[in-house]
Coordinates of C-alpha atoms and ligand atoms in Angstrom, one line a residue:
Chain A
M1 CA 81.5 108.9 116.7
S2 CA 84.8 108.2 116.6
G3 CA 86.8 105.0 117.3
G4 CA 86.2 103.2 114.3
K5 CA 89.5 101.6 113.3
I6 CA 90.7 100.4 109.9
R7 CA 93.7 97.2 110.2
Q8 CA 95.8 96.6 107.9
I9 CA 99.2 94.1 106.3
L10 CA 100.8 95.6 103.8
L11 CA 102.8 93.3 102.3
L12 CA 105.9 94.7 99.6
T13 CA 107.2 92.0 97.5
D14 CA 109.0 91.2 94.6
G15 CA 108.6 87.2 94.2
C16 CA 107.9 84.1 94.8
S17 CA 107.4 82.7 98.5
N18 CA 109.4 79.5 98.3
Q19 CA 109.2 78.7 102.0
G20 CA 106.5 78.1 104.6
E21 CA 102.8 77.6 104.6
D22 CA 100.5 78.9 102.1
P23 CA 100.7 82.6 102.1
A24 CA 97.0 82.7 100.7
A25 CA 95.9 80.8 103.7
V26 CA 97.8 82.8 105.9
A27 CA 95.8 86.4 104.4
A28 CA 92.0 84.4 104.3
Y29 CA 92.6 83.6 108.2
A30 CA 93.5 87.2 109.2
Y31 CA 90.7 88.7 107.2
E32 CA 88.7 86.5 109.5
K33 CA 90.2 88.5 112.3
G34 CA 89.4 91.7 110.7
I35 CA 92.9 92.4 108.8
T36 CA 92.5 92.5 105.2
V37 CA 96.0 92.0 103.7
N38 CA 97.2 94.0 100.7
V39 CA 99.5 93.9 98.7
I40 CA 102.3 95.4 96.0
G41 CA 103.8 93.0 93.7
I42 CA 107.7 95.0 92.6
I43 CA 108.9 93.9 89.2
D44 CA 112.1 94.8 87.6
E45 CA 111.7 97.4 85.2
G46 CA 111.3 96.2 81.1
A47 CA 109.4 92.4 82.8
G48 CA 106.4 91.7 81.6
K49 CA 102.9 92.6 84.1
D50 CA 102.0 89.0 84.7
H51 CA 105.4 88.3 85.0
G52 CA 104.9 85.6 88.1
M53 CA 102.0 87.7 90.3
K54 CA 99.8 84.8 90.9
E55 CA 100.6 84.8 94.3
V56 CA 100.4 88.7 95.2
D57 CA 96.7 88.3 93.6
E58 CA 95.6 84.9 95.5
I59 CA 97.0 86.6 98.9
S60 CA 95.0 90.0 99.1
K61 CA 91.5 88.7 97.1
S62 CA 91.9 85.8 100.8
G63 CA 93.0 88.8 102.7
G64 CA 90.1 90.8 101.7
G65 CA 92.4 93.1 100.0
V66 CA 93.6 94.9 97.2
S67 CA 96.7 94.4 95.2
Q68 CA 99.1 96.0 92.6
V69 CA 101.7 95.3 90.1
V70 CA 104.3 97.4 89.5
Y71 CA 107.7 98.7 89.2
A72 CA 109.7 100.3 91.2
S73 CA 109.6 103.8 89.5
Q74 CA 105.7 103.3 90.0
L75 CA 105.8 102.2 93.8
S76 CA 105.4 106.4 95.4
Q77 CA 101.7 106.8 93.6
T78 CA 101.1 102.9 94.3
V79 CA 101.8 102.1 97.6
Q80 CA 99.3 104.8 98.5
M81 CA 96.1 104.3 96.0
V82 CA 96.3 100.9 97.2
T83 CA 96.3 101.8 100.9
R84 CA 93.4 103.9 99.7
Q85 CA 91.1 101.6 97.9
A86 CA 91.6 98.8 100.1
M87 CA 90.5 102.0 103.0
T88 CA 87.1 102.5 100.6
Q89 CA 87.0 98.6 100.3
T90 CA 86.9 97.9 104.0
L91 CA 84.4 100.2 104.5
Q92 CA 82.1 100.3 101.5
G93 CA 81.8 96.4 103.0
V94 CA 80.7 97.5 106.4
V95 CA 78.3 100.1 105.1
H96 CA 76.2 97.3 103.0
N97 CA 76.3 95.5 106.1
E98 CA 74.3 98.1 107.2
L99 CA 72.5 98.5 104.4
R100 CA 71.4 94.5 104.5
H101 CA 69.8 94.9 107.9
I102 CA 67.8 98.3 106.4
L103 CA 66.8 97.5 102.8
G104 CA 67.0 94.0 103.8
E105 CA 69.0 91.1 102.9
E106 CA 68.4 91.5 98.9
R107 CA 69.7 94.6 97.7
E108 CA 73.2 95.3 96.9
M109 CA 74.6 98.6 96.8
E110 CA 74.1 98.0 93.2
D111 CA 71.2 97.8 93.1
L112 CA 70.2 101.3 94.6
P113 CA 68.9 104.3 92.3
P114 CA 71.6 106.6 91.3
E115 CA 71.0 109.5 94.6
K116 CA 70.6 106.6 96.5
R117 CA 74.2 105.1 95.7
G118 CA 75.8 108.8 96.0
E119 CA 74.2 109.4 99.4
V120 CA 76.4 106.3 100.4
M121 CA 79.8 106.8 98.8
E122 CA 79.9 110.5 100.9
I123 CA 79.1 108.4 103.8
V124 CA 82.4 106.2 102.6
D125 CA 83.6 109.3 101.8
D126 CA 83.6 110.8 105.6
L127 CA 84.7 107.5 107.1
G128 CA 87.4 106.9 105.2
E129 CA 88.6 110.5 106.3
T130 CA 87.7 110.1 110.1
V131 CA 88.7 106.4 110.6
N132 CA 91.4 105.3 112.4
L133 CA 94.0 103.2 110.7
E134 CA 96.3 101.0 111.4
V135 CA 99.2 99.9 108.8
L136 CA 101.7 97.4 110.2
I137 CA 104.2 97.1 106.9
L138 CA 105.9 93.7 105.2
V139 CA 108.5 94.3 103.7
D140 CA 110.2 91.9 101.2
T141 CA 114.2 92.2 101.9
S142 CA 116.0 89.5 100.4
A143 CA 118.8 89.9 98.4
S144 CA 116.7 90.6 94.9
M145 CA 115.0 93.9 96.9
K146 CA 117.9 95.2 98.2
P147 CA 118.3 97.7 94.9
K148 CA 114.4 98.1 95.4
L149 CA 114.5 99.5 99.1
P150 CA 115.3 103.0 97.9
M151 CA 112.3 103.4 96.5
V152 CA 110.4 101.5 98.7
Q153 CA 111.8 103.9 101.8
E154 CA 110.5 106.8 99.5
A155 CA 107.1 104.9 98.8
L156 CA 106.2 104.6 102.8
A157 CA 107.6 108.3 102.9
D158 CA 104.9 109.3 100.4
L159 CA 102.3 106.9 102.1
S160 CA 103.1 109.1 105.3
I161 CA 102.7 112.1 103.6
S162 CA 99.1 111.2 102.1
L163 CA 97.7 109.6 104.8
H164 CA 98.6 111.4 107.4
S165 CA 96.4 114.6 105.7
R166 CA 93.1 112.9 106.0
T167 CA 91.9 113.8 109.5
G168 CA 91.9 109.9 111.0
K169 CA 94.6 109.2 113.2
N170 CA 97.9 106.9 111.6
H171 CA 99.7 104.1 113.6
F172 CA 102.5 102.2 111.6
A173 CA 104.9 99.3 112.4
L174 CA 107.2 97.7 110.2
F175 CA 108.3 94.2 109.9
L176 CA 111.2 92.7 106.8
F177 CA 111.4 89.5 105.9
P178 CA 113.6 86.9 106.0
G179 CA 114.9 87.6 109.2
K180 CA 118.1 86.6 111.1
R181 CA 116.4 84.3 112.9
K182 CA 112.5 84.1 112.8
D183 CA 111.0 84.2 109.5
A184 CA 110.6 88.1 110.0
D185 CA 111.7 91.1 112.4
K186 CA 110.2 93.5 113.8
A187 CA 112.5 96.8 112.8
A188 CA 110.0 99.8 114.0
D189 CA 107.2 99.3 116.9
W190 CA 103.5 101.3 116.1
T191 CA 104.5 105.0 116.0
A192 CA 102.3 107.6 114.2
N193 CA 105.6 108.6 112.5
I194 CA 106.7 106.3 109.9
N195 CA 109.6 108.5 108.8
E196 CA 110.5 106.6 112.1
L197 CA 110.4 103.6 110.3
T198 CA 112.0 104.4 107.0
G199 CA 116.0 104.1 108.7
T200 CA 115.7 100.9 109.3
F201 CA 116.1 99.6 105.9
Q202 CA 120.3 99.6 105.9
R203 CA 119.8 96.5 108.1
L204 CA 119.8 93.8 105.7
T205 CA 119.5 90.0 105.5
T206 CA 120.8 88.7 102.2
G207 CA 119.4 85.2 101.3
G208 CA 117.5 82.7 98.9
V209 CA 114.8 82.0 101.3
T210 CA 111.4 84.4 100.8
P211 CA 109.4 83.0 104.1
T212 CA 106.4 84.9 103.0
G213 CA 103.5 82.6 104.4
P214 CA 105.7 82.6 107.9
A215 CA 106.4 86.1 107.1
L216 CA 102.3 86.8 107.7
K217 CA 101.8 84.8 110.5
T218 CA 104.2 86.9 112.3
A219 CA 103.1 90.1 111.5
L220 CA 99.8 89.1 112.2
R221 CA 100.3 87.7 115.7
Y222 CA 102.2 90.8 116.1
F223 CA 98.6 92.8 115.3
E224 CA 96.5 90.4 117.6
K225 CA 98.7 91.1 120.7
R226 CA 98.1 95.1 120.0
L227 CA 94.9 94.1 120.2
G228 CA 95.1 92.3 123.2
K229 CA 91.8 90.5 124.4
R230 CA 89.1 92.8 122.9
S231 CA 87.8 92.5 120.4
L232 CA 89.2 91.5 117.1
K233 CA 86.2 91.8 114.8
A234 CA 87.2 95.6 114.8
Y235 CA 86.0 96.0 110.8
E236 CA 82.1 95.6 112.4
A237 CA 79.9 97.9 111.7
R238 CA 79.4 98.5 115.3
D239 CA 82.5 99.7 116.0
L240 CA 82.8 101.9 113.7
P241 CA 81.0 105.6 113.5
I242 CA 78.5 105.6 111.1
E243 CA 75.9 107.8 111.4
E244 CA 72.1 106.4 111.1
S245 CA 70.3 108.9 109.5
G246 CA 70.6 110.1 105.2
M247 CA 70.8 105.6 105.0
Chain B
M1 CA 89.0 94.7 82.4
K2 CA 87.3 97.1 80.0
N3 CA 83.7 96.8 79.6
Q4 CA 81.6 97.3 76.4
G5 CA 80.7 100.8 77.4
C6 CA 84.1 101.6 76.2
N7 CA 83.3 100.9 72.8
L8 CA 79.6 101.9 72.1
S9 CA 79.7 102.5 68.2
P10 CA 78.1 105.8 66.8
G11 CA 74.2 105.2 65.5
T12 CA 73.5 103.0 69.2
K13 CA 70.4 103.8 71.0
W14 CA 69.1 103.4 74.4
L15 CA 67.3 104.9 77.4
G16 CA 68.4 105.3 81.4
K17 CA 67.2 102.6 83.3
W18 CA 65.6 105.2 86.0
N19 CA 64.5 108.4 84.0
R20 CA 64.0 106.8 81.0
N21 CA 65.6 109.8 79.0
P22 CA 66.2 109.2 75.2
Y23 CA 70.3 109.0 73.8
R24 CA 72.0 108.2 70.8
V25 CA 75.8 108.4 70.4
I26 CA 77.1 110.8 68.1
K27 CA 81.1 109.4 68.9
K28 CA 83.3 108.6 71.3
I29 CA 85.6 111.2 72.3
G30 CA 87.7 110.3 75.5
E31 CA 88.4 107.6 77.6
G32 CA 90.1 107.6 81.0
A33 CA 90.7 106.1 83.8
T34 CA 87.7 105.9 85.2
G35 CA 85.2 105.5 82.1
S36 CA 84.7 106.6 78.6
V37 CA 82.9 110.0 77.2
Y38 CA 80.6 110.5 74.3
L39 CA 79.5 112.7 72.5
V40 CA 75.8 111.7 71.8
A41 CA 72.7 113.7 71.2
T42 CA 70.1 113.9 74.1
R43 CA 66.3 115.6 73.7
A44 CA 67.6 119.5 75.1
G45 CA 70.2 118.7 72.0
Q46 CA 73.3 117.4 72.5
A47 CA 75.3 117.0 75.4
A48 CA 78.6 114.4 76.7
V49 CA 77.8 111.1 78.1
K50 CA 80.3 109.5 80.1
I51 CA 79.7 106.0 81.0
G52 CA 81.6 104.0 84.1
E53 CA 84.2 101.5 84.0
N54 CA 82.6 99.5 86.8
K55 CA 79.2 100.0 89.4
L56 CA 80.7 102.4 91.4
S57 CA 83.3 104.2 89.4
L58 CA 81.5 107.7 89.2
T59 CA 80.1 108.3 92.0
S60 CA 82.4 110.9 93.9
E61 CA 82.3 112.2 90.3
I62 CA 78.5 112.4 90.1
N63 CA 78.4 113.3 93.7
V64 CA 81.0 116.7 93.0
L65 CA 78.5 118.1 89.6
R66 CA 75.9 117.6 92.0
H67 CA 76.7 119.8 94.6
F68 CA 78.7 122.2 92.0
S69 CA 74.6 122.6 89.8
K70 CA 73.2 124.3 93.2
V71 CA 75.9 126.4 93.0
Q72 CA 74.4 129.8 91.2
G73 CA 76.4 130.4 87.5
N74 CA 77.8 126.8 86.9
V75 CA 81.0 127.4 86.0
L76 CA 82.6 125.1 88.9
G77 CA 81.9 122.4 86.5
P78 CA 80.9 121.0 83.2
S79 CA 76.8 121.5 84.6
L80 CA 75.5 118.5 84.8
L81 CA 72.2 117.1 82.9
D82 CA 71.2 114.0 84.4
V83 CA 72.0 110.6 86.3
D84 CA 71.4 107.3 85.2
D85 CA 72.2 103.8 84.7
I86 CA 72.5 102.1 81.2
E87 CA 72.1 97.8 80.4
I88 CA 74.8 97.4 78.5
S89 CA 74.5 93.1 77.4
G90 CA 72.7 92.6 80.8
E91 CA 75.3 94.3 82.3
S92 CA 74.4 97.9 84.1
Y93 CA 76.7 100.8 84.5
P94 CA 76.6 104.4 85.9
F95 CA 76.3 107.1 83.0
F96 CA 75.9 110.7 83.9
C97 CA 75.5 112.9 80.8
M98 CA 76.6 116.7 81.5
E99 CA 77.5 119.6 79.1
Y100 CA 79.8 119.3 76.4
L101 CA 82.9 121.4 75.7
N102 CA 83.4 121.8 72.8
G103 CA 87.4 123.0 72.6
D104 CA 91.1 122.3 72.2
S105 CA 92.4 120.4 75.5
L106 CA 95.1 123.3 77.2
L107 CA 98.2 122.1 76.0
S108 CA 97.0 121.7 72.2
F109 CA 95.3 125.4 72.1
I110 CA 98.6 126.5 73.3
Q111 CA 101.0 125.0 70.7
K112 CA 98.6 126.1 68.3
K113 CA 98.3 129.8 69.4
G114 CA 101.8 130.5 71.4
T115 CA 103.0 130.6 74.6
E116 CA 101.7 134.4 75.2
W117 CA 98.0 133.0 75.5
A118 CA 99.3 131.1 79.1
P119 CA 99.5 133.3 81.5
V120 CA 96.0 134.8 80.0
L121 CA 94.4 131.5 80.5
L122 CA 96.1 131.2 84.1
V123 CA 94.4 134.9 85.0
Q124 CA 91.2 132.9 83.5
L125 CA 92.2 129.4 85.6
L126 CA 93.2 131.7 88.9
G127 CA 88.8 133.4 88.8
D128 CA 87.8 129.9 88.2
L129 CA 89.6 128.6 91.6
D130 CA 89.0 131.0 93.5
R131 CA 84.8 131.2 93.0
L132 CA 85.3 127.4 93.3
H133 CA 87.7 128.2 96.7
R134 CA 85.4 130.2 98.2
E135 CA 82.3 127.5 98.1
G136 CA 84.5 124.9 100.1
W137 CA 86.2 122.8 97.7
V138 CA 89.5 122.6 96.6
F139 CA 90.4 120.9 92.5
G140 CA 92.9 118.4 93.5
D141 CA 93.4 116.5 90.9
L142 CA 94.5 120.2 89.0
K143 CA 96.7 119.4 85.5
P144 CA 96.0 120.1 82.2
D145 CA 95.1 117.8 80.4
N146 CA 91.6 117.8 82.7
I147 CA 91.4 121.9 81.1
I148 CA 89.5 122.7 77.8
V149 CA 89.7 126.0 76.2
T150 CA 86.4 126.5 74.6
G151 CA 85.9 129.2 72.0
P152 CA 85.5 132.4 70.5
P153 CA 85.6 134.0 73.1
F154 CA 88.2 131.4 74.5
R155 CA 87.5 130.6 78.0
I156 CA 89.3 127.8 80.2
R157 CA 86.6 125.1 81.7
W158 CA 87.7 122.3 83.6
F159 CA 86.3 118.6 84.2
D160 CA 86.6 115.8 85.4
V161 CA 85.9 116.8 89.0
G162 CA 86.6 113.3 90.8
G163 CA 89.4 114.6 92.6
T164 CA 87.4 117.7 93.6
T165 CA 87.4 117.3 97.9
K166 CA 86.1 119.5 100.4
I167 CA 88.5 122.1 101.9
G168 CA 90.0 120.3 104.6
R169 CA 90.3 117.0 104.1
A170 CA 92.9 114.5 102.0
V171 CA 93.3 115.2 98.7
K172 CA 92.5 111.4 97.0
E173 CA 93.4 112.2 93.5
Y174 CA 96.5 113.3 92.3
T175 CA 98.7 113.6 89.6
E176 CA 102.4 113.1 90.5
F177 CA 104.0 116.4 88.5
Y178 CA 101.4 118.7 89.6
D179 CA 101.2 117.5 93.0
R180 CA 102.8 119.1 95.7
G181 CA 103.3 116.3 98.3
Y182 CA 105.3 114.7 95.4
W183 CA 107.9 117.3 95.4
G184 CA 108.7 117.6 99.3
L185 CA 106.6 121.5 99.2
G186 CA 104.0 120.4 101.7
D187 CA 101.4 117.0 101.9
R188 CA 98.3 116.8 100.5
K189 CA 95.5 118.7 102.6
A190 CA 93.0 120.2 100.6
E191 CA 93.6 123.7 101.3
P192 CA 93.7 126.5 98.4
S193 CA 97.6 126.6 97.9
Y194 CA 97.0 123.2 97.0
D195 CA 95.2 123.9 93.7
L196 CA 97.7 127.0 93.3
F197 CA 100.8 124.8 93.4
A198 CA 99.4 122.6 90.5
A199 CA 98.6 126.1 88.9
A200 CA 102.1 127.4 88.8
M201 CA 103.2 123.5 87.6
I202 CA 100.6 124.0 85.0
L203 CA 102.0 127.2 83.8
I204 CA 105.8 126.1 84.5
H205 CA 104.6 122.9 82.0
C206 CA 102.6 125.0 79.3
I207 CA 105.6 127.7 78.2
H208 CA 108.2 124.4 79.2
Q209 CA 106.0 122.4 76.5
S210 CA 107.0 119.3 78.4
R211 CA 107.6 117.7 81.8
F212 CA 110.5 116.7 83.5
E213 CA 111.5 114.8 85.4
K214 CA 112.1 114.9 89.3
P215 CA 115.8 114.0 90.1
R216 CA 116.0 111.0 91.7
D217 CA 118.2 112.2 95.1
N218 CA 117.6 115.7 94.8
K219 CA 118.1 117.4 98.1
N220 CA 116.3 120.5 97.3
P221 CA 113.3 119.7 94.9
L222 CA 112.9 123.9 94.8
E223 CA 115.8 124.6 93.8
F224 CA 115.5 122.4 90.8
L225 CA 111.5 123.9 89.8
I226 CA 113.7 127.1 90.3
K227 CA 116.4 126.4 88.3
Q228 CA 113.9 125.1 85.5
M229 CA 111.9 128.7 85.3
N230 CA 115.2 130.4 84.8
S231 CA 116.6 128.4 81.7
E232 CA 112.6 129.5 80.2
P233 CA 113.2 133.1 78.7
S234 CA 109.2 134.0 78.7
L235 CA 109.5 132.1 82.4
R236 CA 111.5 135.3 83.9
P237 CA 109.1 138.0 84.5
F238 CA 106.8 135.3 86.5
K239 CA 109.3 134.1 88.5
K240 CA 108.6 135.4 92.0
V241 CA 105.2 134.9 91.3
L242 CA 105.6 131.0 90.3
T243 CA 108.5 130.8 93.1
A244 CA 105.8 132.6 95.6
A245 CA 102.6 129.8 94.8
L246 CA 105.4 126.4 94.9
K247 CA 106.1 128.0 98.2
G248 CA 102.9 127.7 99.4
K249 CA 103.0 131.5 100.1
Y250 CA 99.3 132.5 98.9
K251 CA 96.6 132.1 101.1
D252 CA 94.2 131.9 97.9
A253 CA 93.6 132.3 94.6
Q254 CA 93.2 135.8 94.4
L255 CA 96.6 137.4 95.8
M256 CA 98.3 134.8 93.1
K257 CA 95.9 135.9 90.4
K258 CA 96.4 139.9 91.6
D259 CA 100.4 139.4 90.9
V260 CA 100.5 137.1 88.1
M261 CA 98.5 139.7 86.5
A262 CA 100.9 142.8 87.6
A263 CA 103.3 140.2 86.0
I264 CA 102.1 140.3 82.4
E265 CA 102.1 144.5 82.6
N266 CA 105.4 144.1 83.4
R267 CA 106.8 141.8 81.1
S268 CA 105.0 144.1 78.0
G269 CA 107.1 147.2 79.7
F270 CA 104.7 149.4 80.7
E271 CA 103.0 150.4 83.8
R272 CA 99.8 150.5 85.4
Q273 CA 97.8 153.0 83.1
P274 CA 94.1 153.3 82.3
V275 CA 93.6 150.6 79.7
S276 CA 90.7 153.2 77.7
S277 CA 94.6 155.4 76.7
P278 CA 96.9 152.6 75.7
A279 CA 99.1 155.1 72.7
P280 CA 100.7 156.6 75.1
N281 CA 101.9 153.4 76.3
I282 CA 103.4 152.0 73.4
K283 CA 105.5 154.7 72.5
K284 CA 106.9 154.5 75.9
S285 CA 107.4 150.5 76.0
R286 CA 109.3 151.4 72.2
R287 CA 111.3 153.3 74.1
N288 CA 112.1 151.6 77.1
R289 CA 112.9 148.0 75.3
T290 CA 115.6 149.8 73.1
A291 CA 117.3 151.3 75.8
P292 CA 118.8 149.0 78.4
P293 CA 121.9 146.6 76.0
P294 CA 119.8 143.7 74.9
R295 CA 120.4 140.4 76.8
K296 CA 121.8 138.0 74.9
I297 CA 123.1 138.4 70.8
R298 CA 119.8 136.6 69.1
E299 CA 117.4 138.7 70.7
K300 CA 118.8 142.2 68.8
S301 CA 118.3 141.1 65.6
K302 CA 114.9 140.2 66.9
S303 CA 114.2 143.0 68.4
Y304 CA 112.4 144.7 65.9
R305 CA 110.1 141.6 66.2
V306 CA 109.7 141.2 68.8
E307 CA 108.9 144.6 69.2
I308 CA 105.9 145.0 66.9
V309 CA 104.9 141.7 68.9
L310 CA 105.1 143.3 72.1
T311 CA 102.7 146.0 70.9
A312 CA 100.7 144.0 69.6
S313 CA 100.3 141.4 72.9
F314 CA 100.3 144.7 74.9
L315 CA 97.3 145.7 72.8
F316 CA 95.6 142.1 73.3
L317 CA 96.4 141.4 76.4
S318 CA 95.2 145.6 77.8
S319 CA 91.8 144.6 76.3
I320 CA 91.3 141.6 77.8
L321 CA 92.4 141.8 81.4
Y322 CA 89.9 144.9 80.9
L323 CA 87.0 142.2 79.4
V324 CA 88.2 140.3 82.6
G325 CA 88.3 143.1 85.2
Q326 CA 84.4 144.0 83.8
W327 CA 83.3 140.1 84.2
M328 CA 84.3 139.5 87.8
Ligands
ATP1 N1 82.1 117.4 79.4 C1 82.9 117.2 78.2 N2 82.7 117.4 77.0 C2 84.1 117.7 76.2 N3 85.1 116.7 76.6 C3 84.9 116.0 77.5 C4 84.0 116.2 78.3 N4 84.6 115.5 80.1 C5 85.2 114.7 79.4 N5 85.8 114.8 78.0 C6 86.7 114.4 77.0 O1 86.6 113.1 77.1 C7 87.8 112.8 77.7 C8 88.2 111.5 79.4 O2 87.5 112.4 80.3 P1 87.6 112.2 81.6 O3 89.1 113.1 82.3 O4 86.8 112.9 82.8 O5 88.0 110.8 81.9 P2 88.8 110.7 83.1 O6 88.5 108.6 83.1 O7 88.2 110.6 84.3 O8 90.2 109.8 82.9 P3 91.7 109.9 83.6 O9 90.9 110.2 85.4 O10 92.7 109.5 83.6 O11 92.3 112.2 83.7 C9 88.5 113.8 78.0 O12 89.9 113.5 78.3 C10 87.8 114.9 77.3 O13 89.3 114.9 76.1
MG2 MG1 91.1 113.5 82.5

């Protein structure tokens, strides 16, 4: 019944990439590999919400994930909500595929009568509670992010409270970009304890470049290393604990 | 972002897509993150309808209400009357029809009627929570916005059960001020103590009449919350109960309810006595009140009026407590 796993990259950034390949393309590729990409765009207090955040939307859409643009002060609630929503979205996709097998190509979840829809949602909820989750957190630490990092740290601690309240297992890794010599540096290896990660924010690189695309690529490569040669399509139904009954 | 469903004008009629029940909009009564709520006329009279923002938005809330509707007595939320889809300009949106709760929101009720109502309503709330927990659920997103006071006879009811979670799972919907995780005082596992924390914050909020911010870099949020309680004289009698709830000491709502009731009785300056003979109590409370020197000078000049209010509220409270006791 266990063994289902959801894999996400969570990108936190406050600006547009200005170096390397298009991050949306990397995100689209990650999605093909069964890893969704969620993005949180952090803006300065007082700035307009749509200011320069088209990229955020584009990356998450290509990456099959969820995005949100917020002020640093709202980070905590947003980070956990985005992670949650992305999980639900992935699971709905899985259940949806499964439904198609059963009901035929034409049936969308929305076309079901309300009662059946409710049953499907309960399955999604059950999965969201028990599924194991791997999140690679990728934080923009370019100069402009410096004052926001304490809030990022707090938000990640808050995310850990939410996720650890679930029954399923969680693993986190942390990458910071731009790296000292590379596009992104690994700040913490896979761990179940997010608080281990957040101590590492002190170490900062300053610089004008924001190589979001290349950094995403580094993150993706690292994820793949963890997956090894095993199936990369882990998001497919067969890996997830789906009960046949009730559908 | 907003759909058409948010703006059905009074008089609009529709037939449910699956069950074919007729509805007519009387007026819009609310709007939230997940949908808009209308007062409607149905074949069976007035009711409230919530129309979803998008195709899947209300599913969890409906699931919870469905579970509740199987429970006897139906005090766990507004009773569920119908679940269906509505077509608005070619698009179909989910909706459900529920019992219409006519009353004031918790905060505006207390503003109108006075803060002495807050502890009494808390007692009601704790009774309801106890029943909910016994059914295996935790409310989750408990806050004044989701509580309405109907009546008279005045009675709290809750709606917006979208955040209601099976015990043992992770709470998915919450509001930071009422969330123990936010205050660093626990996790978000759905257990009775999660709701009891929120219930304590609700009383603090109701009596403070405002929410305060969590200070940044605060090393000891519990101490900060206790300081907030101390700054409000009418919260002092409840300091012990509230502190215990904030610390997660109560395993169930019943225990907290008992302590709140004890605090109400102590505050009014009387000892536990049979409620049927309140007369001697009043005298005693009067004597007790005048004996020790008043703490503040301002209190002194008002003490005569305070006594009348106290006596009146005692009579009133004892009858409420009696009723609650009978009713339980
Ligand atoms: N059964 C009911 N009877 C009377 N009024 C209701 C009822 N249900 C909801 N309302 C009103 O509609 C408003 C919105 O409802 P509700 O809180 O359920 O929406 P929501 O989308 O879940 O909002 P949010 O999640 O932002 O709190 C409420 O504030 C309340 O005033
Ligand atoms: Mg609400």
